[in-house]
Short mmCIF file of C-alpha atoms in Angstrom, two decimals:
data_model
loop_
_atom_site.label_atom_id
_atom_site.label_comp_id
_atom_site.label_asym_id
_atom_site.label_seq_id
_atom_site.Cartn_x
_atom_site.Cartn_y
_atom_site.Cartn_z
CA UNK A 1 -95.48 156.16 184.85
CA UNK A 2 -93.67 154.89 187.94
CA UNK A 3 -96.93 153.46 189.22
CA UNK A 4 -97.38 151.43 186.01
CA UNK A 5 -93.84 150.10 186.09
CA UNK A 6 -94.05 149.20 189.78
CA UNK A 7 -97.42 147.53 189.25
CA UNK A 8 -96.04 145.56 186.31
CA UNK A 9 -93.02 144.40 188.30
CA UNK A 10 -95.26 143.26 191.18
CA UNK A 11 -97.56 141.36 188.80
CA UNK A 12 -94.61 139.66 187.09
CA UNK A 13 -93.12 138.68 190.45
CA UNK A 14 -96.45 137.22 191.57
CA UNK A 15 -96.75 135.33 188.27
CA UNK A 16 -93.30 133.82 188.80
CA UNK A 17 -94.11 132.83 192.39
CA UNK A 18 -97.41 131.30 191.27
CA UNK A 19 -95.61 129.28 188.57
CA UNK A 20 -93.08 127.99 191.11
CA UNK A 21 -95.88 126.88 193.44
CA UNK A 22 -97.63 125.18 190.50
CA UNK A 23 -94.47 123.22 189.73
CA UNK A 24 -94.35 121.85 193.25
CA UNK A 25 -98.05 120.88 193.18
CA UNK A 26 -97.72 118.87 189.93
CA UNK A 27 -97.20 115.49 191.63
CA UNK A 28 -100.05 116.04 194.13
CA UNK A 29 -102.06 112.85 194.56
CA UNK A 30 -104.92 111.57 196.66
CA UNK A 31 -103.99 107.90 196.82
CA UNK A 32 -103.51 106.71 193.24
CA UNK A 33 -105.48 109.61 191.76
CA UNK A 34 -103.53 112.55 190.33
CA UNK A 35 -105.15 115.83 191.40
CA UNK A 36 -105.13 118.56 188.71
CA UNK A 37 -104.53 121.41 191.17
CA UNK A 38 -101.64 122.78 189.12
CA UNK A 39 -103.65 122.87 185.91
CA UNK A 40 -106.49 124.75 187.59
CA UNK A 41 -104.09 127.15 189.31
CA UNK A 42 -102.20 127.73 186.05
CA UNK A 43 -105.36 128.58 184.14
CA UNK A 44 -106.77 130.82 186.86
CA UNK A 45 -103.42 132.47 187.55
CA UNK A 46 -102.60 133.22 183.94
CA UNK A 47 -106.04 134.65 183.28
CA UNK A 48 -105.88 136.80 186.42
CA UNK A 49 -102.30 138.01 185.90
CA UNK A 50 -102.88 138.76 182.22
CA UNK A 51 -106.00 140.77 183.04
CA UNK A 52 -104.24 142.60 185.88
CA UNK A 53 -101.28 143.47 183.66
CA UNK A 54 -103.64 144.78 180.99
CA UNK A 55 -105.36 146.98 183.58
CA UNK A 56 -102.05 148.31 184.89
CA UNK A 57 -100.31 148.82 181.54
CA UNK A 58 -103.32 149.65 179.40
CA UNK A 59 -101.87 147.77 176.42
CA UNK A 60 -102.03 144.26 175.01
CA UNK A 61 -98.28 143.72 174.57
CA UNK A 62 -97.32 144.03 178.25
CA UNK A 63 -100.32 141.85 179.13
CA UNK A 64 -98.52 138.90 177.50
CA UNK A 65 -95.54 139.16 179.87
CA UNK A 66 -97.05 137.06 182.71
CA UNK A 67 -97.46 134.18 180.23
CA UNK A 68 -93.86 134.58 179.12
CA UNK A 69 -92.71 134.54 182.76
CA UNK A 70 -94.81 131.42 183.36
CA UNK A 71 -93.26 129.67 180.35
CA UNK A 72 -89.75 130.63 181.49
CA UNK A 73 -90.30 129.19 184.97
CA UNK A 74 -91.95 126.01 183.68
CA UNK A 75 -89.32 125.56 180.97
CA UNK A 76 -86.45 125.97 183.41
CA UNK A 77 -88.09 123.56 185.85
CA UNK A 78 -88.19 120.85 183.19
CA UNK A 79 -84.42 120.99 182.58
CA UNK A 80 -82.21 118.87 184.81
CA UNK A 81 -79.49 120.67 186.74
CA UNK A 82 -75.88 119.39 186.83
CA UNK A 83 -76.62 117.82 190.22
CA UNK A 84 -79.42 115.78 188.63
CA UNK A 85 -82.32 117.68 190.20
CA UNK A 86 -85.43 117.69 188.05
CA UNK A 87 -88.65 119.34 189.20
CA UNK A 88 -90.95 118.43 186.32
CA UNK A 89 -90.81 114.81 185.29
CA UNK A 90 -92.66 113.42 182.29
CA UNK A 91 -96.29 113.18 183.26
CA UNK A 92 -99.80 113.98 182.18
CA UNK A 93 -100.34 116.93 184.51
CA UNK A 94 -97.30 118.84 183.29
CA UNK A 95 -98.25 118.26 179.66
CA UNK A 96 -101.84 119.34 180.28
CA UNK A 97 -100.75 122.49 182.10
CA UNK A 98 -98.35 123.42 179.31
CA UNK A 99 -100.91 122.87 176.56
CA UNK A 100 -103.62 124.84 178.36
CA UNK A 101 -101.33 127.77 179.07
CA UNK A 102 -99.86 127.93 175.58
CA UNK A 103 -103.37 128.84 174.49
CA UNK A 104 -103.15 132.03 176.54
CA UNK A 105 -100.17 133.27 174.55
#
């Protein structure tokens, strides 16, 4: 039981860290070309973390938690802070990543 809980906490922490890294790679460009690194990482990460959580927990309901963590991080990153900081600006890569990952929920 403790092993399952600890494994789940580790997977959720890794999912949150992965989502934070994806947010910072959204504006990645090679010259004028926008590179879809965040979209690819979001798809691969959510598939991997969902599968890992299912293996650890043995149930479908906990397997959805990495997607919920991802949405929480992405959603919070799109809201401006009182200081005016905004991590996700309106752009095609952020919209594509959100649409692709909503399919996993």
